[in-house]
Amino acid sequence: MATCESNSVVLKEKDSIGQVVNVDCPMMKDFNQFGERAKDILDSCMDHLVETIAMCLEEDGLFNVIIIDSTANKFTASVFARTFKDLYDTYDVLEKGKFIILSAMADKSDEWRGNFLKSFKERVLLSDPAVYVEVALYGTADDDFKLLLVSEHGDIVNELKVVTKLVERTTGLESEVRLINGGLWLMQENFQASHPYSPDDYDQVSPLEQWKSQHPLGLQVISQMESEKLLSKFVLRASLERATAGDDSIEIREYDDLGDGCVFMATWSKGGVFVLWDGRKHVDVNLFGYDSDVSSVESFLKWFQRGTALKTALYDEHPRGFGRVVSYQHDSDRHNDPHWA
């Protein structure tokens, strides 16, 4: 175990803890980051930490617990993280799968501790399943008190349950796990599953009922467009008339009392479209058509943009109908079951 606290004797008296090493830099006392010798002091601290950690590794083996206690300062912790990263990149320093680094945040002045642990996880422990955890403790004078930790334990959730129950039992405080960040599974090259699963391994009754209940009727497309040049309602009306040309039943209405821009609405027997202009260079097009397909929508947008400086910035399409529709009309064969059923 490595600790930054000066009273490490307390930890040495614990029967469940083996070797305890006090990792600190005496030269960092009253450190002034703006002083003339600041760089020299930091370099000296780093050399001291390298020597201390290397000696501990040789005599006592890998570290499995690091405690950043209340006497630590952010400058020494920063040097410690950099030192540990250099060593970690070259040597085995931490006990794989069992390592944990702890600290506590009593108030906002201790926010650097959380930043330090997050940085340690991201820059030192480059491979998952490393996690950053925040556990809030209630029942103290300060409700902002948090226990912070970074761990490589493969079963961190169950371990947290054990730890939080122990803390509550021994301190009388209530705990709440506020955040677990990370913990992705390790990448396994050329992984071969012991039992590959197929759709036949799952109950398909409910998905098939949902599949058969849907009745797609049309297609909705929402497109956001941007122009390098200022637009006008005359240009946009001409664009809409051009895109809907060929159908005498189309009626176009214009509403220009809603702000700087205007809204156009066009309806016809098989659909409708809303065009919203912000009065400057942005246009939203909301188009719906019965029995429409992607090609007809693309044709509409192409004709709408022709002769203007409009370019599509965002595009989204949705099948519409009833019965929890998620499939397009051309993908929905009402006479045959899907291949997975």
mmCIF file of C-alpha atoms in Angstrom:
data_model
loop_
_atom_site.group_PDB
_atom_site.id
_atom_site.type_symbol
_atom_site.label_atom_id
_atom_site.label_comp_id
_atom_site.label_asym_id
_atom_site.label_seq_id
_atom_site.Cartn_x
_atom_site.Cartn_y
_atom_site.Cartn_z
ATOM 1 C CA MET A 1 0.000 0.000 0.000
ATOM 2 C CA ALA A 2 1.174 3.531 -0.783
ATOM 3 C CA THR A 3 -0.138 6.565 1.084
ATOM 4 C CA CYS A 4 0.604 10.275 1.150
ATOM 5 C CA GLU A 5 -0.349 10.738 4.768
ATOM 6 C CA SER A 6 2.209 11.575 7.432
ATOM 7 C CA ASN A 7 0.558 9.401 10.086
ATOM 8 C CA SER A 8 0.936 6.144 8.149
ATOM 9 C CA VAL A 9 1.698 4.449 11.467
ATOM 10 C CA VAL A 10 -2.071 4.166 11.988
ATOM 11 C CA LEU A 11 -2.399 2.071 8.858
ATOM 12 C CA LYS A 12 0.589 -0.089 9.801
ATOM 13 C CA GLU A 13 -1.233 -1.107 12.964
ATOM 14 C CA LYS A 14 -4.074 -2.640 10.938
ATOM 15 C CA ASP A 15 -3.739 -6.428 10.829
ATOM 16 C CA SER A 16 -5.400 -6.657 7.417
ATOM 17 C CA ILE A 17 -2.869 -4.327 5.776
ATOM 18 C CA GLY A 18 0.607 -5.427 4.770
ATOM 19 C CA GLN A 19 3.407 -3.065 3.844
ATOM 20 C CA VAL A 20 2.575 0.654 4.096
ATOM 21 C CA VAL A 21 4.764 3.190 2.309
ATOM 22 C CA ASN A 22 4.579 6.931 2.894
ATOM 23 C CA VAL A 23 4.963 8.561 -0.543
ATOM 24 C CA ASP A 24 5.675 12.260 -0.133
ATOM 25 C CA CYS A 25 8.125 14.959 -1.197
ATOM 26 C CA PRO A 26 9.683 16.902 1.718
ATOM 27 C CA MET A 27 10.970 19.518 -0.724
ATOM 28 C CA MET A 28 7.370 20.448 -1.664
ATOM 29 C CA LYS A 29 6.669 22.028 1.746
ATOM 30 C CA ASP A 30 5.548 25.655 1.246
ATOM 31 C CA PHE A 31 5.876 25.149 -2.532
ATOM 32 C CA ASN A 32 5.282 28.280 -4.640
ATOM 33 C CA GLN A 33 4.360 27.459 -8.210
ATOM 34 C CA PHE A 34 5.391 30.963 -9.284
ATOM 35 C CA GLY A 35 8.774 30.888 -7.543
ATOM 36 C CA GLU A 36 12.066 31.029 -9.444
ATOM 37 C CA ARG A 37 13.006 27.485 -8.372
ATOM 38 C CA ALA A 38 9.570 25.971 -8.975
ATOM 39 C CA LYS A 39 10.721 23.814 -11.912
ATOM 40 C CA ASP A 40 13.793 22.559 -10.060
ATOM 41 C CA ILE A 41 11.707 21.634 -7.029
ATOM 42 C CA LEU A 42 9.202 19.743 -9.175
ATOM 43 C CA ASP A 43 11.990 17.839 -10.940
ATOM 44 C CA SER A 44 13.570 17.018 -7.575
ATOM 45 C CA CYS A 45 10.218 15.748 -6.277
ATOM 46 C CA MET A 46 9.787 13.549 -9.316
ATOM 47 C CA ASP A 47 13.266 12.037 -8.883
ATOM 48 C CA HIS A 48 12.501 11.386 -5.220
ATOM 49 C CA LEU A 49 9.207 9.656 -6.054
ATOM 50 C CA VAL A 50 10.819 7.494 -8.738
ATOM 51 C CA GLU A 51 13.462 6.367 -6.263
ATOM 52 C CA THR A 52 10.902 5.685 -3.510
ATOM 53 C CA ILE A 53 8.494 3.758 -5.751
ATOM 54 C CA ALA A 54 11.266 1.735 -7.395
ATOM 55 C CA MET A 55 12.643 0.742 -3.990
ATOM 56 C CA CYS A 56 9.182 -0.323 -2.793
ATOM 57 C CA LEU A 57 8.609 -2.424 -5.906
ATOM 58 C CA GLU A 58 11.901 -4.195 -5.414
ATOM 59 C CA GLU A 59 11.367 -4.893 -1.700
ATOM 60 C CA ASP A 60 7.599 -5.386 -1.375
ATOM 61 C CA GLY A 61 6.155 -6.052 -4.829
ATOM 62 C CA LEU A 62 3.314 -4.395 -6.722
ATOM 63 C CA PHE A 63 1.010 -1.734 -5.305
ATOM 64 C CA ASN A 64 -2.674 -2.546 -4.858
ATOM 65 C CA VAL A 65 -3.906 0.475 -2.846
ATOM 66 C CA ILE A 66 -2.987 4.164 -3.053
ATOM 67 C CA ILE A 67 -4.522 6.700 -0.653
ATOM 68 C CA ILE A 68 -4.503 10.432 -1.369
ATOM 69 C CA ASP A 69 -5.261 11.659 2.148
ATOM 70 C CA SER A 70 -6.164 15.031 3.663
ATOM 71 C CA THR A 71 -2.517 16.165 3.969
ATOM 72 C CA ALA A 72 -1.852 15.788 0.228
ATOM 73 C CA ASN A 73 -1.668 18.824 -2.042
ATOM 74 C CA LYS A 74 -2.471 19.073 -5.716
ATOM 75 C CA PHE A 75 1.087 19.878 -6.786
ATOM 76 C CA THR A 76 2.613 16.754 -5.241
ATOM 77 C CA ALA A 77 -0.309 14.690 -6.528
ATOM 78 C CA SER A 78 0.283 16.020 -10.050
ATOM 79 C CA VAL A 79 3.961 15.052 -9.906
ATOM 80 C CA PHE A 80 2.975 11.662 -8.489
ATOM 81 C CA ALA A 81 0.599 11.007 -11.414
ATOM 82 C CA ARG A 82 3.242 11.933 -13.967
ATOM 83 C CA THR A 83 5.822 9.759 -12.216
ATOM 84 C CA PHE A 84 3.438 6.837 -12.020
ATOM 85 C CA LYS A 85 2.550 7.129 -15.714
ATOM 86 C CA ASP A 86 6.228 7.018 -16.744
ATOM 87 C CA LEU A 87 6.818 3.970 -14.551
ATOM 88 C CA TYR A 88 3.544 2.304 -15.564
ATOM 89 C CA ASP A 89 4.450 2.597 -19.248
ATOM 90 C CA THR A 90 7.714 0.730 -18.638
ATOM 91 C CA TYR A 91 7.275 -1.583 -15.632
ATOM 92 C CA ASP A 92 4.625 -3.554 -13.775
ATOM 93 C CA VAL A 93 3.670 -1.250 -10.920
ATOM 94 C CA LEU A 94 0.070 -2.072 -10.032
ATOM 95 C CA GLU A 95 -1.511 -5.386 -9.138
ATOM 96 C CA LYS A 96 -3.742 -6.139 -12.112
ATOM 97 C CA GLY A 97 -7.459 -6.464 -11.426
ATOM 98 C CA LYS A 98 -7.131 -5.621 -7.716
ATOM 99 C CA PHE A 99 -5.821 -2.067 -7.753
ATOM 100 C CA ILE A 100 -7.663 0.859 -6.131
ATOM 101 C CA ILE A 101 -6.768 4.508 -5.533
ATOM 102 C CA LEU A 102 -8.774 6.414 -2.909
ATOM 103 C CA SER A 103 -9.362 9.980 -1.853
ATOM 104 C CA ALA A 104 -12.075 12.083 -0.240
ATOM 105 C CA MET A 105 -13.642 15.433 -1.125
ATOM 106 C CA ALA A 106 -14.948 17.416 1.842
ATOM 107 C CA ASP A 107 -15.881 20.618 -0.004
ATOM 108 C CA LYS A 108 -15.379 22.519 -3.242
ATOM 109 C CA SER A 109 -11.763 23.327 -2.345
ATOM 110 C CA ASP A 110 -11.058 19.598 -2.789
ATOM 111 C CA GLU A 111 -12.402 19.397 -6.339
ATOM 112 C CA TRP A 112 -8.834 18.921 -7.581
ATOM 113 C CA ARG A 113 -8.938 15.441 -6.016
ATOM 114 C CA GLY A 114 -11.737 14.350 -8.341
ATOM 115 C CA ASN A 115 -9.914 15.866 -11.316
ATOM 116 C CA PHE A 116 -6.728 14.091 -10.230
ATOM 117 C CA LEU A 117 -8.428 10.680 -10.050
ATOM 118 C CA LYS A 118 -10.163 11.164 -13.398
ATOM 119 C CA SER A 119 -6.850 12.140 -14.968
ATOM 120 C CA PHE A 120 -5.136 9.156 -13.340
ATOM 121 C CA LYS A 121 -7.738 6.823 -14.831
ATOM 122 C CA GLU A 122 -7.523 8.330 -18.308
ATOM 123 C CA ARG A 123 -3.757 8.858 -18.564
ATOM 124 C CA VAL A 124 -2.279 6.074 -16.458
ATOM 125 C CA LEU A 125 -4.833 3.252 -16.569
ATOM 126 C CA LEU A 126 -5.281 3.351 -20.316
ATOM 127 C CA SER A 127 -7.073 0.008 -20.626
ATOM 128 C CA ASP A 128 -10.490 -0.881 -19.240
ATOM 129 C CA PRO A 129 -12.199 -2.052 -17.093
ATOM 130 C CA ALA A 130 -10.900 0.873 -15.009
ATOM 131 C CA VAL A 131 -13.668 2.947 -13.378
ATOM 132 C CA TYR A 132 -13.993 6.295 -11.613
ATOM 133 C CA VAL A 133 -16.526 6.271 -8.763
ATOM 134 C CA GLU A 134 -18.071 8.953 -6.538
ATOM 135 C CA VAL A 135 -19.828 7.886 -3.339
ATOM 136 C CA ALA A 136 -21.705 10.576 -1.388
ATOM 137 C CA LEU A 137 -21.800 10.216 2.409
ATOM 138 C CA TYR A 138 -24.650 11.772 4.411
ATOM 139 C CA GLY A 139 -24.928 12.479 8.110
ATOM 140 C CA THR A 140 -21.903 14.759 8.432
ATOM 141 C CA ALA A 141 -21.902 18.505 9.017
ATOM 142 C CA ASP A 142 -21.097 18.914 5.315
ATOM 143 C CA ASP A 143 -23.429 17.127 2.910
ATOM 144 C CA ASP A 144 -20.905 17.584 0.090
ATOM 145 C CA PHE A 145 -18.549 14.958 1.535
ATOM 146 C CA LYS A 146 -17.677 12.337 -1.059
ATOM 147 C CA LEU A 147 -15.501 9.267 -1.221
ATOM 148 C CA LEU A 148 -13.671 9.124 -4.551
ATOM 149 C CA LEU A 149 -11.966 6.108 -6.027
ATOM 150 C CA VAL A 150 -10.498 4.628 -9.184
ATOM 151 C CA SER A 151 -10.367 0.859 -9.486
ATOM 152 C CA GLU A 152 -9.526 -1.892 -11.940
ATOM 153 C CA HIS A 153 -11.622 -4.457 -10.105
ATOM 154 C CA GLY A 154 -13.563 -6.599 -12.563
ATOM 155 C CA ASP A 155 -16.660 -6.781 -10.318
ATOM 156 C CA ILE A 156 -16.736 -3.181 -9.114
ATOM 157 C CA VAL A 157 -20.525 -2.992 -8.580
ATOM 158 C CA ASN A 158 -20.661 -5.877 -6.109
ATOM 159 C CA GLU A 159 -17.489 -4.643 -4.425
ATOM 160 C CA LEU A 160 -19.085 -1.206 -3.976
ATOM 161 C CA LYS A 161 -22.081 -2.803 -2.304
ATOM 162 C CA VAL A 162 -19.788 -4.471 0.225
ATOM 163 C CA VAL A 163 -17.717 -1.317 0.818
ATOM 164 C CA THR A 164 -20.680 1.049 1.216
ATOM 165 C CA LYS A 165 -22.405 -1.301 3.677
ATOM 166 C CA LEU A 166 -19.178 -1.523 5.685
ATOM 167 C CA VAL A 167 -18.825 2.279 5.729
ATOM 168 C CA GLU A 168 -22.431 2.716 6.850
ATOM 169 C CA ARG A 169 -22.053 0.104 9.594
ATOM 170 C CA THR A 170 -18.781 1.453 10.995
ATOM 171 C CA THR A 171 -19.478 5.205 10.697
ATOM 172 C CA GLY A 172 -23.248 5.509 11.036
ATOM 173 C CA LEU A 173 -23.355 7.486 7.773
ATOM 174 C CA GLU A 174 -25.630 6.871 4.821
ATOM 175 C CA SER A 175 -24.016 6.352 1.414
ATOM 176 C CA GLU A 176 -25.139 6.801 -2.165
ATOM 177 C CA VAL A 177 -23.160 5.843 -5.261
ATOM 178 C CA ARG A 178 -23.481 8.975 -7.370
ATOM 179 C CA LEU A 179 -21.326 8.113 -10.375
ATOM 180 C CA ILE A 180 -19.626 5.137 -12.017
ATOM 181 C CA ASN A 181 -17.679 6.158 -15.103
ATOM 182 C CA GLY A 182 -15.870 3.609 -17.268
ATOM 183 C CA GLY A 183 -15.669 -0.122 -16.731
ATOM 184 C CA LEU A 184 -15.891 -1.290 -20.331
ATOM 185 C CA TRP A 185 -14.938 -4.880 -21.004
ATOM 186 C CA LEU A 186 -11.419 -5.551 -22.180
ATOM 187 C CA MET A 187 -10.988 -6.169 -25.895
ATOM 188 C CA GLN A 188 -10.352 -9.839 -26.622
ATOM 189 C CA GLU A 189 -8.644 -10.391 -29.955
ATOM 190 C CA ASN A 190 -10.062 -13.217 -32.101
ATOM 191 C CA PHE A 191 -12.710 -13.945 -29.485
ATOM 192 C CA GLN A 192 -14.614 -17.183 -29.964
ATOM 193 C CA ALA A 193 -17.928 -17.443 -28.124
ATOM 194 C CA SER A 194 -18.561 -20.695 -26.260
ATOM 195 C CA HIS A 195 -22.144 -20.674 -27.576
ATOM 196 C CA PRO A 196 -23.057 -18.279 -30.428
ATOM 197 C CA TYR A 197 -26.686 -17.217 -30.048
ATOM 198 C CA SER A 198 -29.152 -16.897 -32.921
ATOM 199 C CA PRO A 199 -32.752 -15.586 -33.059
ATOM 200 C CA ASP A 200 -33.936 -19.151 -32.440
ATOM 201 C CA ASP A 201 -32.512 -18.962 -28.909
ATOM 202 C CA TYR A 202 -34.947 -16.176 -27.947
ATOM 203 C CA ASP A 203 -38.700 -15.991 -27.491
ATOM 204 C CA GLN A 204 -39.949 -14.211 -30.626
ATOM 205 C CA VAL A 205 -43.671 -14.179 -29.766
ATOM 206 C CA SER A 206 -43.837 -10.574 -28.506
ATOM 207 C CA PRO A 207 -41.557 -9.100 -31.235
ATOM 208 C CA LEU A 208 -43.585 -10.920 -33.919
ATOM 209 C CA GLU A 209 -46.852 -9.568 -32.510
ATOM 210 C CA GLN A 210 -45.431 -6.054 -32.635
ATOM 211 C CA TRP A 211 -44.157 -6.629 -36.175
ATOM 212 C CA LYS A 212 -47.610 -7.743 -37.381
ATOM 213 C CA SER A 213 -49.426 -4.926 -35.551
ATOM 214 C CA GLN A 214 -47.673 -2.127 -37.405
ATOM 215 C CA HIS A 215 -49.258 -0.516 -40.449
ATOM 216 C CA PRO A 216 -46.910 1.990 -42.113
ATOM 217 C CA LEU A 217 -48.821 4.540 -44.160
ATOM 218 C CA GLY A 218 -46.235 7.091 -45.168
ATOM 219 C CA LEU A 219 -42.869 8.724 -44.654
ATOM 220 C CA GLN A 220 -41.915 11.848 -42.695
ATOM 221 C CA VAL A 221 -38.675 13.692 -43.428
ATOM 222 C CA ILE A 222 -37.228 16.572 -41.426
ATOM 223 C CA SER A 223 -34.404 18.467 -43.102
ATOM 224 C CA GLN A 224 -32.474 21.462 -41.799
ATOM 225 C CA MET A 225 -30.801 23.615 -44.441
ATOM 226 C CA GLU A 226 -28.259 26.411 -44.306
ATOM 227 C CA SER A 227 -27.414 29.063 -46.896
ATOM 228 C CA GLU A 228 -24.225 31.071 -47.289
ATOM 229 C CA LYS A 229 -26.322 33.981 -48.534
ATOM 230 C CA LEU A 230 -29.268 35.762 -46.960
ATOM 231 C CA LEU A 231 -32.601 34.360 -48.071
ATOM 232 C CA SER A 232 -35.970 35.993 -48.687
ATOM 233 C CA LYS A 233 -39.527 34.742 -48.506
ATOM 234 C CA PHE A 234 -39.893 35.340 -52.239
ATOM 235 C CA VAL A 235 -36.999 32.986 -52.958
ATOM 236 C CA LEU A 236 -38.370 30.343 -50.613
ATOM 237 C CA ARG A 237 -41.907 30.570 -52.018
ATOM 238 C CA ALA A 238 -40.498 30.127 -55.513
ATOM 239 C CA SER A 239 -38.500 27.104 -54.277
ATOM 240 C CA LEU A 240 -41.601 25.540 -52.757
ATOM 241 C CA GLU A 241 -43.675 26.162 -55.899
ATOM 242 C CA ARG A 242 -40.923 24.607 -58.009
ATOM 243 C CA ALA A 243 -40.699 21.510 -55.771
ATOM 244 C CA THR A 244 -44.485 20.977 -55.807
ATOM 245 C CA ALA A 245 -45.063 21.796 -59.464
ATOM 246 C CA GLY A 246 -47.206 19.390 -61.440
ATOM 247 C CA ASP A 247 -50.118 19.112 -59.019
ATOM 248 C CA ASP A 248 -52.842 21.728 -59.478
ATOM 249 C CA SER A 249 -54.525 20.693 -56.223
ATOM 250 C CA ILE A 250 -51.649 22.002 -54.090
ATOM 251 C CA GLU A 251 -52.467 25.019 -51.950
ATOM 252 C CA ILE A 252 -49.643 27.103 -50.472
ATOM 253 C CA ARG A 253 -50.276 29.358 -47.479
ATOM 254 C CA GLU A 254 -47.867 31.915 -46.060
ATOM 255 C CA TYR A 255 -47.647 33.206 -42.464
ATOM 256 C CA ASP A 256 -45.209 36.098 -41.977
ATOM 257 C CA ASP A 257 -46.419 37.597 -38.689
ATOM 258 C CA LEU A 258 -44.521 35.163 -36.419
ATOM 259 C CA GLY A 259 -41.183 36.966 -36.145
ATOM 260 C CA ASP A 260 -38.326 37.870 -38.465
ATOM 261 C CA GLY A 261 -38.964 35.004 -40.872
ATOM 262 C CA CYS A 262 -42.071 33.206 -42.076
ATOM 263 C CA VAL A 263 -43.785 29.823 -42.374
ATOM 264 C CA PHE A 264 -45.058 28.234 -45.572
ATOM 265 C CA MET A 265 -47.586 25.410 -45.535
ATOM 266 C CA ALA A 266 -48.468 23.373 -48.573
ATOM 267 C CA THR A 267 -50.969 20.513 -48.627
ATOM 268 C CA TRP A 268 -52.109 18.065 -51.265
ATOM 269 C CA SER A 269 -54.116 14.884 -51.410
ATOM 270 C CA LYS A 270 -51.153 12.634 -50.581
ATOM 271 C CA GLY A 271 -49.250 14.727 -48.044
ATOM 272 C CA GLY A 272 -48.052 18.115 -46.949
ATOM 273 C CA VAL A 273 -45.000 20.169 -46.092
ATOM 274 C CA PHE A 274 -44.089 22.941 -43.641
ATOM 275 C CA VAL A 275 -41.196 25.276 -44.444
ATOM 276 C CA LEU A 276 -39.898 27.427 -41.577
ATOM 277 C CA TRP A 277 -37.464 30.286 -42.328
ATOM 278 C CA ASP A 278 -35.713 32.184 -39.513
ATOM 279 C CA GLY A 279 -35.468 35.410 -41.540
ATOM 280 C CA ARG A 280 -31.779 34.900 -42.262
ATOM 281 C CA LYS A 281 -29.946 31.820 -43.596
ATOM 282 C CA HIS A 282 -31.651 28.850 -41.928
ATOM 283 C CA VAL A 283 -34.591 26.801 -43.218
ATOM 284 C CA ASP A 284 -36.427 23.798 -41.710
ATOM 285 C CA VAL A 285 -38.415 21.533 -44.010
ATOM 286 C CA ASN A 286 -40.930 19.099 -42.474
ATOM 287 C CA LEU A 287 -42.344 16.868 -45.215
ATOM 288 C CA PHE A 288 -44.903 14.055 -45.006
ATOM 289 C CA GLY A 289 -46.280 11.935 -47.802
ATOM 290 C CA TYR A 290 -48.588 8.944 -48.028
ATOM 291 C CA ASP A 291 -47.091 6.086 -50.027
ATOM 292 C CA SER A 292 -43.862 8.094 -50.311
ATOM 293 C CA ASP A 293 -40.438 6.595 -50.684
ATOM 294 C CA VAL A 294 -36.942 7.951 -50.238
ATOM 295 C CA SER A 295 -36.456 8.652 -53.943
ATOM 296 C CA SER A 296 -39.531 10.910 -54.142
ATOM 297 C CA VAL A 297 -38.370 12.800 -51.038
ATOM 298 C CA GLU A 298 -34.898 13.256 -52.474
ATOM 299 C CA SER A 299 -36.454 14.601 -55.660
ATOM 300 C CA PHE A 300 -38.557 17.111 -53.680
ATOM 301 C CA LEU A 301 -35.539 18.402 -51.733
ATOM 302 C CA LYS A 302 -33.425 18.580 -54.875
ATOM 303 C CA TRP A 303 -35.972 20.779 -56.643
ATOM 304 C CA PHE A 304 -36.483 22.869 -53.499
ATOM 305 C CA GLN A 305 -32.758 23.678 -53.267
ATOM 306 C CA ARG A 306 -32.238 24.263 -56.991
ATOM 307 C CA GLY A 307 -31.310 27.848 -57.820
ATOM 308 C CA THR A 308 -30.460 28.688 -54.198
ATOM 309 C CA ALA A 309 -27.377 28.469 -51.985
ATOM 310 C CA LEU A 310 -29.156 26.077 -49.606
ATOM 311 C CA LYS A 311 -27.306 22.966 -48.459
ATOM 312 C CA THR A 312 -28.577 20.187 -46.207
ATOM 313 C CA ALA A 313 -27.115 20.417 -42.685
ATOM 314 C CA LEU A 314 -29.234 17.739 -40.957
ATOM 315 C CA TYR A 315 -31.538 15.062 -42.341
ATOM 316 C CA ASP A 316 -33.825 12.610 -40.570
ATOM 317 C CA GLU A 317 -36.569 10.299 -41.809
ATOM 318 C CA HIS A 318 -39.266 8.305 -40.001
ATOM 319 C CA PRO A 319 -41.896 5.802 -41.132
ATOM 320 C CA ARG A 320 -45.350 6.893 -39.992
ATOM 321 C CA GLY A 321 -48.583 4.979 -39.454
ATOM 322 C CA PHE A 322 -50.277 3.138 -36.584
ATOM 323 C CA GLY A 323 -49.621 0.001 -34.536
ATOM 324 C CA ARG A 324 -46.177 0.998 -33.136
ATOM 325 C CA VAL A 325 -44.653 1.536 -36.563
ATOM 326 C CA VAL A 326 -40.883 1.097 -36.831
ATOM 327 C CA SER A 327 -40.590 -0.269 -40.385
ATOM 328 C CA TYR A 328 -40.780 1.410 -43.762
ATOM 329 C CA GLN A 329 -43.481 0.424 -46.210
ATOM 330 C CA HIS A 330 -41.011 -1.222 -48.574
ATOM 331 C CA ASP A 331 -39.631 -3.307 -45.665
ATOM 332 C CA SER A 332 -43.012 -4.383 -44.360
ATOM 333 C CA ASP A 333 -44.276 -7.533 -46.103
ATOM 334 C CA ARG A 334 -47.736 -8.143 -44.662
ATOM 335 C CA HIS A 335 -48.049 -11.586 -46.235
ATOM 336 C CA ASN A 336 -44.859 -13.240 -44.956
ATOM 337 C CA ASP A 337 -43.172 -13.499 -41.577
ATOM 338 C CA PRO A 338 -39.738 -11.855 -41.156
ATOM 339 C CA HIS A 339 -36.684 -14.115 -41.484
ATOM 340 C CA TRP A 340 -36.056 -14.096 -37.727
ATOM 341 C CA ALA A 341 -39.539 -15.289 -36.733
#
